[in-house]
Coordinates of C-alpha atoms in Angstrom, one line a residue:
Chain A
M1 CA 32.3 -75.6 55.5
Q2 CA 29.4 -74.7 53.2
S3 CA 29.6 -71.5 51.1
K4 CA 27.9 -68.4 52.4
Y5 CA 25.6 -66.3 50.2
V6 CA 23.8 -63.0 50.2
I7 CA 20.9 -61.6 48.2
G8 CA 20.8 -58.2 46.6
I9 CA 17.6 -56.4 45.5
D10 CA 17.8 -53.3 43.3
L11 CA 14.3 -51.6 43.6
G12 CA 13.5 -49.2 40.8
G13 CA 10.4 -47.4 39.6
T14 CA 9.9 -49.7 36.6
K15 CA 11.8 -52.9 37.5
I16 CA 13.2 -54.9 40.4
H17 CA 16.5 -56.6 39.9
G18 CA 17.3 -59.4 42.3
A19 CA 20.4 -61.7 42.5
I20 CA 22.1 -64.2 44.8
S21 CA 25.8 -64.1 45.1
D22 CA 28.7 -65.5 47.1
F23 CA 30.9 -63.2 49.2
E24 CA 33.3 -62.6 46.3
G25 CA 30.4 -60.9 44.3
N26 CA 30.0 -63.9 41.9
I27 CA 26.3 -63.9 41.0
I28 CA 25.0 -67.4 40.8
F29 CA 21.4 -66.6 39.8
Q30 CA 19.6 -63.4 39.0
K31 CA 16.2 -62.2 37.7
I32 CA 14.5 -58.9 36.7
I33 CA 10.8 -58.4 37.1
S34 CA 8.4 -55.4 36.7
T35 CA 7.9 -53.3 39.7
C36 CA 4.2 -52.7 38.9
A37 CA 4.3 -49.6 41.0
Q38 CA 0.7 -48.7 40.1
D39 CA -0.6 -51.7 42.1
G40 CA 0.4 -50.0 45.4
E41 CA 2.8 -50.6 48.2
K42 CA 1.7 -54.0 49.4
A43 CA 1.7 -55.4 45.8
V44 CA 5.3 -54.2 45.3
L45 CA 6.4 -55.6 48.6
N46 CA 4.8 -59.0 47.6
N47 CA 6.7 -58.8 44.2
I48 CA 10.0 -58.3 46.1
I49 CA 9.2 -61.2 48.5
N50 CA 8.2 -63.5 45.6
L51 CA 11.3 -62.5 43.7
I52 CA 13.6 -63.4 46.7
D53 CA 11.7 -66.7 47.1
Y54 CA 12.1 -67.5 43.4
I55 CA 15.8 -66.7 43.4
I56 CA 16.5 -68.9 46.4
K57 CA 14.7 -71.8 44.9
E58 CA 16.3 -71.5 41.4
S59 CA 19.7 -71.1 42.9
N60 CA 19.4 -74.3 44.9
V61 CA 21.0 -72.5 47.9
Q62 CA 19.7 -73.5 51.3
L63 CA 18.0 -70.6 53.2
T64 CA 20.3 -71.3 56.1
N65 CA 23.3 -70.5 54.0
I66 CA 22.0 -67.0 53.1
E67 CA 23.5 -64.6 55.6
A68 CA 22.0 -61.2 54.6
I69 CA 19.7 -59.4 52.2
G70 CA 20.5 -55.9 50.9
V71 CA 17.9 -53.6 49.4
G72 CA 18.8 -50.5 47.4
S73 CA 15.9 -48.0 46.9
P74 CA 15.4 -44.4 45.8
G75 CA 14.9 -42.2 48.8
P76 CA 14.4 -40.4 51.1
L77 CA 14.6 -43.4 53.4
D78 CA 14.9 -44.0 57.1
V79 CA 17.8 -46.4 56.9
E80 CA 17.9 -47.4 60.5
K81 CA 14.2 -48.3 60.6
G82 CA 14.2 -49.8 57.2
V83 CA 11.5 -47.4 56.0
I84 CA 10.9 -45.9 52.6
I85 CA 9.7 -42.4 53.5
K86 CA 8.6 -41.5 50.0
S87 CA 9.9 -41.8 46.5
P88 CA 8.7 -40.1 43.3
N89 CA 8.3 -43.3 41.2
L90 CA 7.3 -45.8 43.9
P91 CA 4.0 -46.1 45.8
F92 CA 5.6 -46.2 49.3
N93 CA 4.7 -43.7 51.9
N94 CA 6.5 -44.2 55.3
F95 CA 6.5 -47.9 54.5
D96 CA 8.5 -50.4 56.6
I97 CA 9.9 -52.6 53.8
L98 CA 12.5 -54.6 55.8
T99 CA 10.4 -56.1 58.6
P100 CA 8.2 -58.2 56.3
I101 CA 11.2 -59.4 54.4
Q102 CA 13.1 -60.3 57.6
T103 CA 10.0 -62.0 59.0
K104 CA 9.4 -64.1 55.9
F105 CA 13.0 -65.3 55.4
N106 CA 14.5 -64.9 58.9
V107 CA 17.6 -63.3 57.4
P108 CA 19.1 -60.0 58.5
S109 CA 18.0 -57.4 55.9
Y110 CA 19.4 -53.9 55.2
L111 CA 18.2 -50.9 53.3
Q112 CA 20.2 -48.0 51.7
N113 CA 19.5 -45.4 49.1
D114 CA 20.4 -46.3 45.6
A115 CA 23.3 -43.9 45.3
N116 CA 24.9 -45.1 48.5
V117 CA 24.4 -48.7 47.4
A118 CA 26.1 -48.0 44.1
V119 CA 29.2 -46.5 45.9
I120 CA 29.4 -49.5 48.2
G121 CA 29.3 -51.8 45.1
E122 CA 32.1 -49.8 43.5
Y123 CA 34.1 -49.9 46.7
L124 CA 33.8 -53.7 47.1
F125 CA 33.7 -54.9 43.5
G126 CA 34.2 -52.0 41.1
Q127 CA 36.6 -49.2 40.3
G128 CA 36.8 -48.2 44.0
R129 CA 38.4 -51.4 45.2
E130 CA 41.8 -50.0 46.1
Y131 CA 40.7 -46.8 47.7
K132 CA 39.2 -45.7 51.0
N133 CA 37.8 -42.3 49.9
V134 CA 35.5 -42.9 47.0
I135 CA 32.7 -40.8 45.4
Y136 CA 30.2 -42.3 42.9
I137 CA 28.1 -40.0 40.8
T138 CA 25.2 -41.2 38.6
V139 CA 24.3 -38.9 35.7
S140 CA 21.0 -40.3 34.4
T141 CA 17.4 -39.2 34.4
G142 CA 18.5 -37.4 37.6
I143 CA 21.9 -36.8 39.2
G144 CA 22.9 -38.5 42.5
A145 CA 26.0 -39.3 44.4
G146 CA 27.3 -41.4 47.4
A147 CA 30.6 -41.3 49.3
I148 CA 32.8 -43.8 51.1
I149 CA 34.9 -41.8 53.6
D150 CA 37.7 -43.6 55.4
G151 CA 36.3 -46.9 54.3
K152 CA 32.8 -46.3 55.5
I153 CA 29.6 -45.2 53.8
Y154 CA 28.9 -41.6 54.7
N155 CA 25.2 -41.2 55.5
G156 CA 25.1 -37.7 56.9
S157 CA 23.1 -36.6 59.9
T158 CA 19.7 -37.2 58.4
Y159 CA 20.7 -40.0 55.9
N160 CA 20.6 -37.4 53.2
S161 CA 24.2 -36.6 52.4
L162 CA 25.6 -36.1 48.9
E163 CA 22.4 -34.8 47.4
F164 CA 24.8 -33.7 44.7
G165 CA 22.1 -33.2 42.0
H166 CA 20.6 -30.4 44.0
T167 CA 23.8 -28.3 44.6
V168 CA 23.1 -25.0 42.9
V169 CA 25.7 -24.1 40.3
D170 CA 24.0 -21.3 38.4
L171 CA 21.8 -18.9 40.4
N172 CA 20.1 -17.8 37.1
G173 CA 19.9 -21.3 35.7
P174 CA 16.8 -23.4 34.7
I175 CA 14.2 -24.5 37.2
C176 CA 14.8 -27.9 38.8
G177 CA 12.2 -30.6 39.7
C178 CA 12.9 -29.7 43.3
G179 CA 11.6 -26.2 42.7
N180 CA 15.0 -24.4 43.0
R181 CA 16.8 -22.7 40.1
G182 CA 20.1 -23.8 38.7
C183 CA 20.6 -27.2 40.4
I184 CA 23.1 -29.2 38.5
E185 CA 20.4 -31.8 37.9
A186 CA 18.3 -29.2 36.0
I187 CA 21.3 -28.4 33.8
A188 CA 23.2 -31.7 33.2
S189 CA 20.9 -34.7 33.8
G190 CA 19.4 -36.5 30.9
T191 CA 16.1 -34.8 31.6
G192 CA 17.7 -31.4 31.9
I193 CA 19.7 -31.7 28.6
A194 CA 16.6 -33.0 26.7
R195 CA 14.4 -30.2 28.1
L196 CA 16.8 -27.5 27.1
A197 CA 17.1 -29.0 23.6
M198 CA 13.3 -29.2 23.2
Q199 CA 13.0 -25.5 24.2
K200 CA 15.5 -24.6 21.5
V201 CA 13.7 -26.7 18.9
N202 CA 10.4 -25.1 19.9
N203 CA 12.0 -21.7 19.6
C204 CA 12.6 -22.7 15.9
E205 CA 16.3 -22.5 16.2
N206 CA 18.3 -24.0 13.4
T207 CA 19.3 -27.5 14.3
S208 CA 19.2 -31.1 13.0
L209 CA 17.5 -32.0 16.3
K210 CA 14.2 -30.9 14.6
K211 CA 13.9 -34.2 12.8
Y212 CA 13.3 -36.2 16.0
E213 CA 9.8 -36.8 17.3
K214 CA 11.2 -37.3 20.8
I215 CA 14.5 -35.8 21.9
T216 CA 16.4 -37.4 24.7
A217 CA 20.0 -36.6 25.9
K218 CA 21.1 -39.5 23.5
E219 CA 20.0 -37.6 20.4
V220 CA 21.5 -34.4 21.6
F221 CA 24.9 -36.1 22.2
F222 CA 24.6 -37.9 18.8
E223 CA 23.9 -34.7 16.9
A224 CA 26.6 -32.8 18.7
E225 CA 29.1 -35.5 17.6
Q226 CA 27.7 -35.2 14.0
G227 CA 28.6 -31.5 14.1
D228 CA 25.3 -29.8 14.9
R229 CA 26.3 -26.5 16.4
L230 CA 23.2 -26.0 18.7
A231 CA 23.5 -29.6 20.0
K232 CA 27.2 -29.1 20.7
D233 CA 26.5 -25.8 22.5
I234 CA 24.0 -27.6 24.7
V235 CA 26.3 -30.5 25.5
D236 CA 29.3 -28.3 26.1
N237 CA 27.3 -25.9 28.4
S238 CA 25.9 -28.9 30.4
L239 CA 29.2 -30.6 30.8
T240 CA 31.0 -27.4 31.7
Y241 CA 28.5 -26.9 34.6
L242 CA 28.8 -30.6 35.6
G243 CA 32.6 -30.3 35.5
V244 CA 32.5 -27.3 37.8
S245 CA 30.1 -29.1 40.2
I246 CA 32.5 -32.1 40.2
A247 CA 35.5 -29.8 40.7
N248 CA 33.7 -28.4 43.8
L249 CA 32.9 -31.8 45.1
I250 CA 36.6 -32.7 44.8
T251 CA 37.7 -29.4 46.4
L252 CA 35.5 -30.2 49.4
F253 CA 35.9 -34.0 49.8
D254 CA 39.4 -34.4 48.5
P255 CA 38.6 -38.0 47.4
Q256 CA 41.0 -40.5 45.8
I257 CA 38.6 -41.4 43.0
V258 CA 35.4 -40.2 41.5
I259 CA 33.5 -42.9 39.6
I260 CA 30.8 -41.8 37.2
G261 CA 28.0 -44.0 36.0
G262 CA 24.5 -43.6 34.5
G263 CA 23.1 -43.2 31.0
V264 CA 24.6 -39.8 30.2
A265 CA 28.1 -40.8 31.3
K266 CA 27.8 -43.8 28.9
T267 CA 28.2 -41.3 26.0
G268 CA 31.9 -42.0 26.5
D269 CA 35.2 -40.3 25.8
Y270 CA 33.9 -36.9 24.9
F271 CA 32.0 -36.8 28.2
F272 CA 35.0 -37.9 30.3
N273 CA 37.5 -35.7 28.5
K274 CA 35.4 -32.7 28.9
I275 CA 34.8 -33.3 32.6
R276 CA 38.5 -34.0 33.3
S277 CA 39.5 -30.8 31.5
I278 CA 37.0 -28.7 33.4
V279 CA 38.1 -30.2 36.7
K280 CA 41.7 -29.4 35.9
E281 CA 40.7 -25.8 35.0
K282 CA 38.3 -25.1 37.9
G283 CA 39.4 -27.4 40.7
F284 CA 41.9 -26.6 43.4
Y285 CA 45.5 -27.9 43.7
P286 CA 46.5 -30.5 44.8
S287 CA 43.2 -32.4 45.1
K288 CA 42.3 -31.9 41.5
E289 CA 45.6 -33.4 40.3
F290 CA 45.5 -36.3 42.8
C291 CA 41.9 -37.4 42.2
K292 CA 41.1 -39.9 39.4
I293 CA 37.9 -39.5 37.4
V294 CA 36.8 -42.8 35.8
P295 CA 33.7 -44.5 34.3
S296 CA 31.9 -47.1 36.3
T297 CA 32.6 -50.6 35.1
L298 CA 29.5 -52.1 36.9
D299 CA 27.1 -50.0 34.9
G300 CA 23.8 -51.7 34.3
N301 CA 24.5 -54.1 37.1
S302 CA 25.7 -51.4 39.6
G303 CA 22.3 -51.4 41.4
V304 CA 22.1 -55.1 42.2
I305 CA 25.9 -55.5 42.8
G306 CA 25.7 -52.6 45.2
A307 CA 22.8 -54.2 47.0
I308 CA 24.9 -57.4 47.3
A309 CA 27.8 -55.4 48.5
L310 CA 25.6 -53.7 51.1
A311 CA 24.5 -57.1 52.4
I312 CA 28.2 -58.3 52.6
I313 CA 29.4 -55.1 54.4
E314 CA 26.6 -55.1 56.9
Y315 CA 27.1 -58.9 57.6
N316 CA 30.8 -58.3 58.2
K317 CA 30.0 -55.3 60.4
N318 CA 27.6 -57.3 62.6
K319 CA 29.2 -60.8 62.7
Chain B
M1 CA 47.7 -37.4 90.8
Q2 CA 49.0 -34.2 89.4
S3 CA 47.0 -32.3 86.7
K4 CA 47.8 -32.9 83.1
Y5 CA 48.3 -30.0 80.7
V6 CA 48.7 -29.3 77.0
I7 CA 50.1 -26.4 75.0
G8 CA 48.5 -24.9 71.9
I9 CA 50.2 -22.7 69.4
D10 CA 48.3 -20.7 66.8
L11 CA 50.8 -19.7 64.1
G12 CA 49.8 -16.8 61.9
G13 CA 51.4 -14.5 59.4
T14 CA 51.7 -11.6 61.8
K15 CA 51.4 -13.1 65.3
I16 CA 51.9 -16.3 67.2
H17 CA 49.5 -17.0 70.0
G18 CA 50.5 -19.6 72.6
A19 CA 48.7 -21.0 75.6
I20 CA 48.9 -23.7 78.3
S21 CA 45.7 -25.3 79.3
D22 CA 44.3 -28.2 81.4
F23 CA 42.2 -30.9 79.7
E24 CA 39.0 -29.0 80.2
G25 CA 40.3 -26.2 78.0
N26 CA 41.0 -23.8 81.0
I27 CA 43.9 -21.6 79.9
I28 CA 46.2 -21.0 82.8
F29 CA 48.7 -18.8 80.9
Q30 CA 48.9 -17.4 77.4
K31 CA 51.0 -14.9 75.4
I32 CA 51.0 -13.4 71.9
I33 CA 54.2 -12.5 70.1
S34 CA 55.1 -11.2 66.7
T35 CA 55.8 -13.8 64.0
C36 CA 58.6 -11.7 62.4
A37 CA 58.0 -13.7 59.2
Q38 CA 60.5 -11.6 57.4
D39 CA 63.4 -13.0 59.5
G40 CA 63.0 -16.4 57.8
E41 CA 62.0 -19.9 58.8
K42 CA 64.6 -20.7 61.4
A43 CA 63.9 -17.4 63.2
V44 CA 60.2 -18.1 63.3
L45 CA 60.8 -21.6 64.5
N46 CA 63.0 -20.1 67.3
N47 CA 60.3 -17.7 68.2
I48 CA 57.9 -20.6 68.6
I49 CA 60.3 -22.6 70.8
N50 CA 61.1 -19.5 72.9
L51 CA 57.4 -18.8 73.3
I52 CA 56.7 -22.4 74.5
D53 CA 59.6 -22.2 76.9
Y54 CA 58.4 -18.9 78.3
I55 CA 54.8 -20.2 78.7
I56 CA 56.0 -23.2 80.6
K57 CA 58.1 -21.2 82.9
E58 CA 55.5 -18.5 83.6
S59 CA 52.8 -21.1 84.2
N60 CA 54.9 -23.0 86.8
V61 CA 53.9 -26.3 85.3
Q62 CA 56.5 -29.1 85.3
L63 CA 57.5 -30.1 81.8
T64 CA 56.7 -33.7 82.8
N65 CA 53.0 -32.8 83.3
I66 CA 52.7 -31.5 79.7
E67 CA 51.3 -34.3 77.6
A68 CA 51.1 -32.8 74.1
I69 CA 51.7 -29.7 72.0
G70 CA 49.3 -28.8 69.2
V71 CA 50.2 -26.4 66.4
G72 CA 47.7 -24.8 64.0
S73 CA 49.2 -23.3 60.9
P74 CA 48.0 -22.0 57.5
G75 CA 48.6 -24.7 54.8
P76 CA 49.2 -26.6 52.7
L77 CA 50.8 -28.9 55.2
D78 CA 52.0 -32.5 55.4
V79 CA 50.2 -33.3 58.6
E80 CA 51.7 -36.8 59.0
K81 CA 55.3 -35.6 58.6
G82 CA 54.7 -32.3 60.6
V83 CA 55.9 -30.3 57.6
I84 CA 54.6 -26.8 56.4
I85 CA 54.8 -27.3 52.6
K86 CA 54.3 -23.6 52.0
S87 CA 52.2 -20.7 53.1
P88 CA 51.5 -17.3 51.5
N89 CA 52.3 -15.3 54.7
L90 CA 55.0 -17.4 56.3
P91 CA 58.6 -18.1 55.2
F92 CA 58.3 -21.9 55.4
N93 CA 59.1 -24.0 52.4
N94 CA 58.8 -27.8 53.0
F95 CA 59.9 -27.1 56.5
D96 CA 59.7 -29.8 59.3
I97 CA 58.4 -27.7 62.2
L98 CA 57.5 -30.5 64.6
T99 CA 60.8 -32.4 65.0
P100 CA 62.7 -29.5 66.5
I101 CA 59.8 -28.8 68.9
Q102 CA 59.6 -32.5 69.9
T103 CA 63.3 -32.7 70.3
K104 CA 63.6 -29.6 72.5
F105 CA 60.7 -30.5 74.9
N106 CA 60.4 -34.2 74.5
V107 CA 56.6 -33.8 74.3
P108 CA 54.5 -35.4 71.5
S109 CA 53.6 -32.6 69.0
Y110 CA 50.9 -32.4 66.4
L111 CA 50.3 -30.1 63.4
Q112 CA 47.0 -29.3 61.6
N113 CA 45.9 -26.6 59.2
D114 CA 44.2 -23.6 60.9
A115 CA 40.6 -24.4 59.6
N116 CA 40.8 -28.0 60.9
V117 CA 42.2 -26.8 64.2
A118 CA 39.3 -24.3 64.5
V119 CA 36.7 -27.0 63.9
I120 CA 38.4 -29.3 66.5
G121 CA 38.2 -26.4 69.0
E122 CA 34.5 -25.8 68.3
Y123 CA 33.9 -29.6 68.6
L124 CA 35.6 -29.9 72.0
F125 CA 35.0 -26.5 73.6
G126 CA 32.7 -24.4 71.4
Q127 CA 29.3 -24.5 69.7
G128 CA 30.0 -28.0 68.3
R129 CA 30.2 -29.7 71.7
E130 CA 27.0 -31.7 71.4
Y131 CA 27.4 -32.9 67.8
K132 CA 29.4 -35.4 65.8
N133 CA 29.0 -33.9 62.3
V134 CA 30.2 -30.3 62.5
I135 CA 31.4 -27.8 59.9
Y136 CA 33.3 -24.7 60.8
I137 CA 33.6 -21.8 58.3
T138 CA 35.8 -18.8 58.6
V139 CA 34.9 -15.7 56.6
S140 CA 37.7 -13.3 57.0
T141 CA 40.5 -12.1 54.7
G142 CA 40.0 -15.5 53.0
I143 CA 37.3 -18.2 53.4
G144 CA 38.2 -21.6 54.8
A145 CA 36.4 -24.5 56.4
G146 CA 37.0 -27.7 58.3
A147 CA 34.7 -30.7 59.1
I148 CA 34.3 -33.2 61.9
I149 CA 32.6 -36.3 60.4
D150 CA 31.3 -39.0 62.8
G151 CA 33.4 -37.5 65.6
K152 CA 36.7 -37.3 63.7
I153 CA 38.5 -34.6 61.8
Y154 CA 38.1 -35.1 58.1
N155 CA 41.5 -34.6 56.4
G156 CA 40.7 -35.8 52.9
S157 CA 43.1 -37.9 50.8
T158 CA 45.8 -35.3 50.4
Y159 CA 45.0 -33.4 53.7
N160 CA 43.3 -30.7 51.6
S161 CA 39.6 -31.4 52.2
L162 CA 37.1 -28.5 52.7
E163 CA 38.9 -25.9 50.6
F164 CA 35.5 -24.3 50.7
G165 CA 36.8 -20.8 49.7
H166 CA 37.8 -22.2 46.3
T167 CA 34.5 -23.8 45.3
V168 CA 33.2 -22.0 42.2
V169 CA 29.8 -20.4 42.6
D170 CA 29.7 -18.0 39.7
L171 CA 31.4 -19.1 36.4
N172 CA 31.4 -15.4 35.3
G173 CA 32.4 -14.0 38.7
P174 CA 35.5 -12.0 39.7
I175 CA 39.0 -13.5 39.5
C176 CA 40.2 -15.1 42.8
G177 CA 43.7 -15.1 44.3
C178 CA 44.0 -18.7 43.2
G179 CA 43.7 -17.7 39.5
N180 CA 40.2 -19.1 39.0
R181 CA 37.1 -17.1 38.3
G182 CA 34.1 -17.0 40.7
C183 CA 35.4 -18.8 43.8
I184 CA 33.3 -17.9 46.8
E185 CA 36.5 -16.4 48.4
A186 CA 36.7 -13.8 45.5
I187 CA 33.0 -12.8 46.1
A188 CA 32.4 -12.9 49.8
S189 CA 35.7 -12.8 51.7
G190 CA 36.6 -9.5 53.4
T191 CA 39.2 -8.9 50.6
G192 CA 36.6 -9.8 47.9
I193 CA 33.9 -7.4 49.3
A194 CA 36.5 -4.6 49.7
R195 CA 37.8 -5.1 46.2
L196 CA 34.4 -4.9 44.7
A197 CA 33.6 -1.8 46.6
M198 CA 36.8 -0.1 45.5
Q199 CA 36.1 -0.9 41.9
K200 CA 32.6 0.7 42.2
V201 CA 34.1 3.8 43.8
N202 CA 36.8 4.1 41.2
N203 CA 34.0 3.8 38.6
C204 CA 32.7 7.0 40.2
E205 CA 29.4 5.4 41.2
N206 CA 27.3 7.4 43.6
T207 CA 28.0 6.1 47.1
S208 CA 28.9 7.3 50.6
L209 CA 31.9 4.9 50.5
K210 CA 33.7 7.6 48.6
K211 CA 34.6 9.4 51.8
Y212 CA 36.9 6.7 53.0
E213 CA 40.6 6.7 52.2
K214 CA 40.8 2.9 52.7
I215 CA 37.7 0.7 52.2
T216 CA 37.5 -2.7 54.0
A217 CA 34.5 -5.0 54.4
K218 CA 33.8 -3.2 57.7
E219 CA 33.1 0.1 56.0
V220 CA 30.9 -1.6 53.3
F221 CA 28.8 -3.3 56.0
F222 CA 28.6 -0.1 58.0
E223 CA 27.4 2.0 55.0
A224 CA 25.0 -0.7 54.0
E225 CA 23.5 -0.5 57.4
Q226 CA 23.3 3.3 57.1
G227 CA 21.2 2.9 54.0
D228 CA 23.8 3.4 51.2
R229 CA 22.2 1.7 48.2
L230 CA 25.5 0.6 46.5
A231 CA 27.0 -0.7 49.7
K232 CA 23.8 -2.7 50.4
D233 CA 23.8 -4.2 46.9
I234 CA 27.4 -5.3 47.4
V235 CA 26.7 -6.9 50.8
D236 CA 23.5 -8.6 49.6
N237 CA 25.1 -10.0 46.5
S238 CA 28.1 -11.3 48.4
L239 CA 25.9 -12.9 51.1
T240 CA 23.6 -14.4 48.5
Y241 CA 26.5 -16.2 46.9
L242 CA 27.9 -17.2 50.3
G243 CA 24.5 -18.5 51.4
V244 CA 24.2 -20.6 48.2
S245 CA 27.7 -22.0 48.8
I246 CA 26.8 -22.9 52.4
A247 CA 23.5 -24.4 51.2
N248 CA 25.6 -26.6 48.8
L249 CA 27.9 -27.6 51.6
I250 CA 24.9 -28.6 53.7
T251 CA 23.3 -30.5 50.8
L252 CA 26.5 -32.5 50.4
F253 CA 27.7 -33.0 54.0
D254 CA 24.3 -33.1 55.7
P255 CA 25.9 -31.8 59.0
Q256 CA 24.2 -31.2 62.3
I257 CA 25.7 -27.7 62.7
V258 CA 27.5 -25.1 60.7
I259 CA 29.5 -22.7 62.8
I260 CA 30.7 -19.4 61.2
G261 CA 33.5 -17.3 62.6
G262 CA 36.0 -14.7 61.2
G263 CA 35.8 -10.9 60.9
V264 CA 33.1 -10.8 58.2
A265 CA 30.8 -13.0 60.2
K266 CA 31.2 -10.7 63.2
T267 CA 29.1 -8.1 61.4
G268 CA 26.3 -9.9 63.2
D269 CA 22.6 -10.4 62.9
Y270 CA 22.2 -9.1 59.3
F271 CA 24.9 -11.5 58.2
F272 CA 23.3 -14.5 59.9
N273 CA 19.7 -13.7 59.0
K274 CA 20.7 -13.4 55.4
I275 CA 22.7 -16.6 55.3
R276 CA 19.9 -18.6 57.1
S277 CA 17.3 -17.2 54.7
I278 CA 19.3 -18.1 51.6
V279 CA 20.0 -21.6 52.9
K280 CA 16.3 -22.1 53.5
E281 CA 15.6 -20.9 50.0
K282 CA 18.4 -22.7 48.1
G283 CA 19.2 -25.8 50.3
F284 CA 17.6 -29.2 49.9
Y285 CA 15.1 -30.7 52.3
P286 CA 15.5 -32.1 55.0
S287 CA 19.1 -31.3 55.6
K288 CA 18.5 -27.5 55.2
E289 CA 15.8 -27.6 58.0
F290 CA 17.8 -29.9 60.3
C291 CA 21.2 -28.1 60.2
K292 CA 21.7 -25.2 62.6
I293 CA 23.8 -22.2 61.5
V294 CA 25.4 -20.3 64.4
P295 CA 28.1 -17.9 65.1
S296 CA 31.4 -19.1 66.7
T297 CA 31.6 -18.2 70.4
L298 CA 35.4 -18.8 70.5
D299 CA 36.2 -16.1 68.0
G300 CA 39.5 -14.3 68.5
N301 CA 40.7 -17.3 70.6
S302 CA 39.5 -20.0 68.2
G303 CA 43.0 -20.5 66.8
V304 CA 44.7 -21.1 70.1
I305 CA 41.8 -23.0 71.7
G306 CA 41.7 -25.2 68.5
A307 CA 45.5 -25.9 68.9
I308 CA 44.8 -26.9 72.5
A309 CA 41.9 -29.1 71.4
L310 CA 44.2 -30.7 68.7
A311 CA 46.7 -31.6 71.4
I312 CA 44.0 -33.1 73.7
I313 CA 42.4 -35.1 70.9
E314 CA 45.7 -36.5 69.6
Y315 CA 46.8 -37.3 73.2
N316 CA 43.6 -39.2 73.8
K317 CA 43.9 -41.0 70.5
N318 CA 47.4 -42.2 71.2
K319 CA 47.4 -42.9 75.0

């Protein structure tokens, strides 16, 4: 019997990451291209189709041995119809992205939002492998999350579950991109941390952050580590609120494991120690003791591995 | 074929409510007795067994036609082992409550915590009948919740999911019974509202609440309705935080319906209008628009109807 393969596509605002893999998650060929979002929806669709075509050819896998294609995309999506409803950094507007892919390759194709795809990837190939109740959180430009409940992806009633970044944790907090005040995304995302730091610098407060032309969360974490008081206050305040939000998530979902990925989480031990200590303080017994909080080990590849895992899970469901 | 019946037991700190019902939820006989918690665990167990015995006899149903017994109890519980781990208002301490009941009647018996039992009741016989993603919230002495996800009760990994009352919504809020600060239970439960009002009265603030010897949430809602400024501020503040917590719950679970019961929710239109308006303001689109927020129609009987529904669901699962 010949080996079976799937293709995963991680669609982002600046780049598209595609890969072909066997059913054990071993990637045999992969490529990253620019999204070229400014060229419009049809151009981006063509870029995806050409990328899939290129990957198949370079991998020397026969099209008949490719069982499924999984696509992870920012949302909101209509997962059942394969439609990207709209997305801040992509040109799509109620655009059916799956039908043209299925028509071109004659391979069953599946769409899921990027946070759900990431939790599926962790569940099949990452830190969530031995669990059936898994939550994945990404703390990056924005904050998102996805959940596996009893071994199945939890979509919610409108395919918009786990919009964790927009849970309100401080009624008097900063304004979020969504228009609300005090969402955790406004307080603890990379964007939120950088914005708060720039406000403080513009208020002429005393801080070594002044020396940077452009401040991102990375500089704030770095200066906090170097002992800058203001940077440390910003980091501690953000991580305290993030820890409380994660404690609430654990109090509600009672998961076995929370996996955290994304650029801000990559700041490392200080990040994880602080989150764990706040969850211990603010969570509810026994779920707070039972639930592990760990870094993603797929980071960087979590999008494309998640899309591969989506294809495998859907193939197994439908075979 | 003879009709089939189940028995539901709603175990509370002051009373035990038992009922026998057919599989359509029609109660044919019911009785409420005192728990007599002060007499200890064996005495309470005997009270339950005697109540079941009495209900069977008075209903004239043959024991062989009783298919299952459902017991709802405050937790934490070990649902799989049928054990009440401990409960603030009951004498049980790691007590196996199901084995003696099963041994005595030779009928399969099931245990679930009271909030989960209530959501099962709403799902089978109440406002949740036409939905598969249902959340039930009780706002009473404490605040609790239970969830039906994709048509099944969600227990969580340690059987402690949906400890909604202990999600932290104000880091600088009042101290909760659990020891934490700013849990929604400390701010918006009947106990929380009454405590806040009594503090204000003791601080000699100007309010018509002064005339009461004992202040409960009921008096605070009544005086707020009569135009008392301080009472209205307390009610509005509590319901704002409760609304934000419910908005967060909807943003995470993306349910079809949230059903609210319990004494505080019984205060009526003002309560529901305020909660709905805060969810509209603080929730995330589209889940906040999609999700209905409605009062429980089983209230008062929701415990025993939930225990009946638990018995029916478990019977159907195992038959």
